[in-house]
Coordinates of C-alpha atoms in Angstrom, one line a residue:
M1 CA 24.0 -8.9 9.3
G2 CA 22.7 -6.3 6.8
K3 CA 22.4 -2.6 6.8
G4 CA 20.0 -2.6 9.7
E5 CA 22.3 -4.0 12.3
G6 CA 22.1 -1.9 15.5
E7 CA 19.0 0.1 14.2
T8 CA 15.5 -0.1 15.7
V9 CA 12.5 0.8 13.6
V10 CA 8.7 0.8 14.2
V11 CA 6.2 -0.6 11.6
T12 CA 2.6 0.3 12.2
G13 CA -0.1 -2.1 11.1
A14 CA 2.6 -4.7 11.0
N15 CA 0.4 -7.6 10.1
G16 CA -1.0 -6.0 7.0
F17 CA -0.4 -7.1 3.4
I18 CA 2.4 -4.6 2.6
A19 CA 3.6 -4.3 6.2
S20 CA 4.2 -8.0 6.6
W21 CA 6.6 -7.9 3.7
V22 CA 8.3 -4.8 5.1
V23 CA 8.8 -6.5 8.4
K24 CA 10.2 -9.6 6.7
F25 CA 12.7 -7.6 4.7
L26 CA 13.7 -5.5 7.7
L27 CA 14.4 -8.6 9.8
E28 CA 16.4 -10.1 6.9
R29 CA 18.6 -6.9 6.8
G30 CA 19.3 -7.1 10.6
Y31 CA 16.9 -4.5 12.0
T32 CA 15.3 -4.7 15.3
V33 CA 11.6 -4.2 14.6
R34 CA 8.8 -3.1 16.8
G35 CA 5.5 -3.8 15.1
T36 CA 2.2 -2.3 16.2
V37 CA -1.0 -4.2 15.8
R38 CA -4.5 -4.1 17.2
N39 CA -4.1 -7.3 19.2
P40 CA -0.7 -8.8 19.7
D41 CA -2.3 -11.9 21.2
D42 CA -4.4 -12.8 18.2
S43 CA -2.2 -15.6 16.8
A44 CA -4.4 -16.0 13.7
K45 CA -3.6 -12.5 12.6
V46 CA 0.0 -12.0 13.8
G47 CA 1.4 -15.5 14.0
H48 CA 3.0 -15.3 10.5
L49 CA 5.2 -12.4 11.7
L50 CA 6.6 -14.5 14.6
D51 CA 7.6 -17.2 12.1
F52 CA 9.9 -14.9 10.1
P53 CA 13.7 -15.6 10.4
G54 CA 15.1 -13.3 13.0
A55 CA 11.7 -12.6 14.6
K56 CA 12.5 -14.5 17.8
E57 CA 15.5 -12.3 18.4
R58 CA 14.5 -8.9 16.9
L59 CA 10.7 -8.6 16.6
S60 CA 8.4 -7.4 19.3
L61 CA 4.6 -6.7 18.8
H62 CA 2.8 -3.9 20.6
K63 CA -0.8 -2.9 20.9
A64 CA -1.6 0.6 19.5
D65 CA -4.9 2.2 18.4
L66 CA -4.6 4.7 15.5
L67 CA -7.2 7.0 17.0
T68 CA -5.8 7.2 20.5
E69 CA -3.6 10.2 21.0
G70 CA -0.3 9.2 22.5
A71 CA -0.8 5.6 21.7
Y72 CA 2.6 5.4 19.9
D73 CA 4.6 7.5 22.4
E74 CA 6.2 4.5 24.1
V75 CA 6.8 2.2 21.1
V76 CA 8.6 4.9 19.1
K77 CA 10.8 6.1 22.0
G78 CA 14.4 5.5 21.2
A79 CA 13.7 4.2 17.7
D80 CA 15.6 5.3 14.6
G81 CA 12.8 5.3 12.1
I82 CA 9.1 4.6 11.5
F83 CA 7.3 2.9 8.7
H84 CA 3.7 4.1 8.9
T85 CA 1.6 1.6 6.8
A86 CA -1.5 1.4 8.9
S87 CA -4.5 2.8 7.1
P88 CA -7.8 1.2 6.0
F89 CA -8.3 0.0 2.4
F90 CA -11.4 -1.9 1.3
V91 CA -14.1 -1.5 -1.4
K92 CA -17.0 -3.3 0.1
G93 CA -19.3 -2.4 3.1
I94 CA -18.7 1.4 3.1
T95 CA -21.3 2.8 5.4
D96 CA -19.6 5.6 7.3
P97 CA -16.7 7.2 5.3
E98 CA -15.7 9.5 8.2
E99 CA -15.3 6.6 10.7
Q100 CA -14.1 4.0 8.2
F101 CA -11.6 6.0 6.1
L102 CA -11.0 9.6 7.0
A103 CA -10.5 9.4 10.8
P104 CA -8.1 6.4 10.8
A105 CA -6.1 7.7 7.8
I106 CA -5.7 11.4 8.9
K107 CA -5.9 11.3 12.7
G108 CA -3.9 8.0 12.7
T109 CA -1.1 9.5 10.6
L110 CA -0.9 12.6 12.8
N111 CA -0.9 10.6 16.0
V112 CA 2.1 8.6 14.7
L113 CA 3.9 11.8 13.6
Q114 CA 3.2 13.5 16.9
S115 CA 4.7 10.6 18.8
A116 CA 7.7 10.8 16.5
A117 CA 8.1 14.5 17.3
K118 CA 8.2 13.8 21.0
T119 CA 11.3 11.6 20.8
G120 CA 14.6 13.0 19.4
S121 CA 15.8 9.7 18.1
I122 CA 13.7 9.4 14.9
K123 CA 15.6 10.2 11.8
R124 CA 13.0 9.4 9.1
V125 CA 9.4 8.4 8.7
V126 CA 8.4 6.4 5.6
L127 CA 4.7 6.8 4.9
T128 CA 2.6 4.5 2.9
S129 CA 0.4 6.6 0.7
S130 CA -1.1 5.6 -2.7
T131 CA -1.6 6.7 -6.3
A132 CA -5.1 7.4 -4.9
A133 CA -3.5 10.6 -3.6
V134 CA -1.9 11.4 -7.0
L135 CA -4.2 10.6 -9.9
Y136 CA -7.7 11.9 -9.3
N137 CA -8.2 15.6 -9.9
G138 CA -10.3 15.9 -13.1
K139 CA -7.2 16.5 -15.3
R140 CA -7.2 14.8 -18.7
R141 CA -5.4 11.5 -18.7
G142 CA -4.5 9.7 -21.9
P143 CA -1.7 7.7 -23.6
D144 CA 0.2 10.9 -24.2
V145 CA -0.1 12.1 -20.5
T146 CA 2.5 11.0 -17.9
V147 CA 1.5 11.4 -14.3
D148 CA 4.5 12.1 -12.1
E149 CA 5.0 12.8 -8.4
T150 CA 4.0 16.5 -8.8
W151 CA 0.4 15.5 -9.3
W152 CA -2.1 15.5 -6.5
S153 CA -5.7 14.2 -6.2
D154 CA -8.3 16.9 -5.5
P155 CA -10.2 15.9 -2.3
E156 CA -13.3 17.9 -3.4
F157 CA -13.3 16.2 -6.8
C158 CA -13.1 12.8 -5.1
K159 CA -15.8 13.7 -2.5
E160 CA -18.2 14.5 -5.3
L161 CA -17.7 11.1 -6.8
K162 CA -17.8 9.5 -3.3
M163 CA -14.3 8.2 -3.7
W164 CA -13.7 8.1 0.1
Y165 CA -10.5 6.0 0.1
Y166 CA -8.9 8.5 -2.3
V167 CA -10.0 11.4 -0.1
S168 CA -8.5 9.8 3.0
K169 CA -5.2 9.0 1.4
T170 CA -4.9 12.6 -0.1
L171 CA -5.8 14.4 3.1
A172 CA -3.6 12.1 5.2
E173 CA -0.6 12.6 3.0
K174 CA -1.1 16.4 2.8
S175 CA -1.5 16.5 6.6
A176 CA 1.8 14.6 7.0
W177 CA 3.7 17.0 4.7
D178 CA 2.4 20.0 6.6
F179 CA 3.2 18.5 10.0
V180 CA 6.9 17.7 9.3
K181 CA 7.8 21.1 7.9
D182 CA 9.5 22.2 11.1
K183 CA 10.4 18.9 12.7
H184 CA 13.7 17.3 13.4
F185 CA 13.0 14.2 11.2
D186 CA 12.3 14.0 7.5
L187 CA 9.5 12.3 5.6
V188 CA 9.6 10.1 2.5
V189 CA 6.3 8.9 0.9
V190 CA 5.7 5.8 -1.1
N191 CA 2.7 6.0 -3.5
P192 CA 1.9 2.5 -4.9
A193 CA -0.9 1.7 -7.3
M194 CA -2.9 -1.5 -7.0
V195 CA -0.7 -3.8 -4.9
I196 CA -0.9 -7.5 -5.8
G197 CA 1.2 -10.6 -5.3
P198 CA 1.8 -13.2 -2.6
L199 CA 0.2 -13.0 0.8
L200 CA 2.2 -13.7 3.9
Q201 CA -0.7 -13.1 6.3
N202 CA -3.7 -15.5 6.7
T203 CA -6.3 -12.8 5.9
L204 CA -7.4 -11.7 2.5
N205 CA -6.5 -8.1 1.5
A206 CA -8.7 -5.9 -0.6
S207 CA -6.6 -5.8 -3.8
N208 CA -6.2 -9.6 -4.0
E209 CA -9.9 -10.0 -3.2
L210 CA -10.6 -8.2 -6.5
I211 CA -8.5 -10.8 -8.3
L212 CA -10.3 -13.5 -6.4
D213 CA -13.7 -12.1 -7.4
M214 CA -12.7 -12.3 -11.0
L215 CA -11.8 -15.9 -10.6
T216 CA -14.8 -17.2 -8.6
G217 CA -17.6 -15.5 -10.6
A218 CA -18.4 -13.1 -7.9
M219 CA -17.5 -10.3 -10.4
K220 CA -20.0 -10.9 -13.3
E221 CA -18.7 -7.9 -15.4
Y222 CA -15.4 -6.1 -15.1
P223 CA -15.3 -2.4 -14.5
N224 CA -14.4 0.1 -17.2
L225 CA -11.2 1.2 -15.4
Q226 CA -7.5 1.6 -16.1
L227 CA -5.4 0.9 -13.0
G228 CA -1.7 0.7 -12.2
Y229 CA -0.4 -2.6 -10.8
V230 CA 2.7 -3.3 -8.7
N231 CA 4.0 -6.3 -6.8
V232 CA 3.9 -6.2 -3.0
K233 CA 7.5 -7.3 -2.7
D234 CA 8.6 -4.3 -4.9
V235 CA 6.5 -2.0 -2.7
A236 CA 8.0 -3.4 0.5
L237 CA 11.5 -3.0 -0.8
A238 CA 10.8 0.5 -1.9
H239 CA 9.8 1.3 1.8
V240 CA 13.1 -0.1 3.0
L241 CA 15.2 1.7 0.4
A242 CA 13.4 4.9 1.1
F243 CA 14.6 4.6 4.7
E244 CA 18.1 3.5 3.9
T245 CA 18.9 5.8 1.0
L246 CA 20.1 9.2 2.5
S247 CA 19.3 11.0 -0.8
A248 CA 15.7 9.7 -0.9
E249 CA 13.2 12.5 -0.8
G250 CA 9.6 13.4 -1.6
R251 CA 7.2 11.0 -3.1
Y252 CA 7.7 7.8 -5.1
N253 CA 5.0 6.5 -7.5
L254 CA 5.1 2.7 -7.9
A255 CA 3.5 0.9 -10.8
V256 CA 5.0 -1.5 -13.3
E257 CA 2.2 -1.1 -15.8
I258 CA -1.3 0.5 -16.4
L259 CA -3.9 -2.1 -17.4
H260 CA -7.6 -2.0 -18.2
Y261 CA -9.6 -4.6 -16.4
E262 CA -10.1 -6.3 -19.8
Q263 CA -6.4 -7.0 -19.9
V264 CA -6.4 -8.3 -16.4
A265 CA -9.2 -10.7 -17.4
E266 CA -7.2 -11.9 -20.4
I267 CA -4.2 -12.6 -18.2
L268 CA -6.3 -14.5 -15.7
R269 CA -8.0 -16.6 -18.4
K270 CA -4.5 -17.6 -19.6
L271 CA -3.1 -18.2 -16.1
A272 CA -6.2 -20.0 -14.7
P273 CA -8.1 -21.7 -17.4
G274 CA -11.5 -23.1 -16.3
Y275 CA -12.3 -20.4 -13.8
P276 CA -15.4 -18.1 -14.6
V277 CA -13.4 -15.0 -15.4
P278 CA -15.8 -12.2 -16.6
S279 CA -15.7 -11.6 -20.3
K280 CA -18.0 -8.5 -20.5
M281 CA -17.4 -4.9 -19.4
V282 CA -19.9 -3.0 -17.2
G283 CA -21.8 -0.5 -19.3
T284 CA -21.6 0.4 -23.0
G285 CA -19.5 3.6 -22.9
P286 CA -16.1 3.9 -24.6
K287 CA -13.2 2.2 -22.9
A288 CA -11.5 4.3 -20.3
P289 CA -8.2 5.8 -21.8
T290 CA -4.9 4.6 -20.6
Y291 CA -2.2 6.9 -19.2
N292 CA 1.4 6.7 -18.1
L293 CA 2.6 6.8 -14.5
S294 CA 6.2 7.9 -14.1
R295 CA 8.5 5.3 -12.4
E296 CA 11.8 7.1 -13.0
K297 CA 12.2 8.1 -9.3
A298 CA 11.5 4.6 -8.1
E299 CA 14.0 3.0 -10.5
K300 CA 16.6 5.5 -9.4
L301 CA 15.9 4.4 -5.8
G302 CA 16.8 0.8 -6.9
I303 CA 13.5 -0.8 -7.7
K304 CA 13.5 -3.4 -10.5
F305 CA 9.8 -3.9 -11.1
T306 CA 8.3 -7.4 -11.3
S307 CA 6.2 -7.9 -14.4
V308 CA 2.4 -7.6 -14.0
E309 CA 1.9 -11.1 -15.5
D310 CA 4.3 -12.6 -12.9
S311 CA 2.6 -10.5 -10.1
I312 CA -0.9 -11.7 -11.1
A313 CA 0.4 -15.3 -11.3
E314 CA 1.8 -14.9 -7.8
S315 CA -1.6 -13.7 -6.6
V316 CA -3.4 -16.6 -8.1
D317 CA -0.9 -19.2 -6.7
S318 CA -1.1 -17.5 -3.2
L319 CA -4.9 -17.5 -3.2
K320 CA -4.8 -21.2 -3.9
Q321 CA -2.2 -22.0 -1.3
R322 CA -4.0 -20.0 1.4
G323 CA -7.3 -21.7 0.6
F324 CA -9.2 -18.7 -0.7
L325 CA -9.4 -20.1 -4.2
S326 CA -10.4 -23.7 -4.8
K327 CA -8.2 -25.7 -7.1
L328 CA -9.9 -27.1 -10.2

């Protein structure tokens, strides 16, 4: 057995893209895992979790609603730690930002932390945040600027640009830090950039959907954006190490490289020849400047980042294997 032998942890949103890998790694290390999901009886959405090695002996699934106060009281009782990953992320069909993003992210995070505070057993909570809570504040970004964990996105700046996901992640993380100031447990936050790589679940997550759209022709022109990219397995391992490493503290930015969509398109054309990858950028303005995202803290934690090319290749292969992308 690994480091987790004898320890019990809770993973919220356990059937999500990142969380599925977190659950897999925790089981491999010997933890007993309590996963919360919307419907434990929906085999199409949770069945993959039950197939993990060790799941039969050490995984239980529990129904919990992010917005219901006290919904996590029973499932966290007696547990040693919590991985709070549950929070909405999508880029299509945004009609009610308050209901779709802000309430689940902020109220959901506080509900989980309030439940943690009611039981004396919790030692640490690892929260999944995002570089969406780090990068967007109107400050100049360029090749000579390194963004580190001291940066914060400005919610008002993001609201003006209707960047509701960024608002939700920033306010949820700030609320979490405020809440734990006087609590018996500590908080460590993981801030990944765009998370790509292989899917374990049978549903399509938003970041891999963007890769899919570039391959199927659904995206006719690529955006004028520079984004950080990181492999889902590296993100999941960072969660586990953030829990296990006693000296872990604060926030951890996670990105192996910053790429313009043009570069992503070039990689896709090389990896998947024959697919209608867009070759033109939206608009006529100058290309968005690149920047640097510090990964020193993550590397000290023990993360050896997967290359972005390998991560994109894993996404493409996974999309084919899961039937989301037809094979030429």
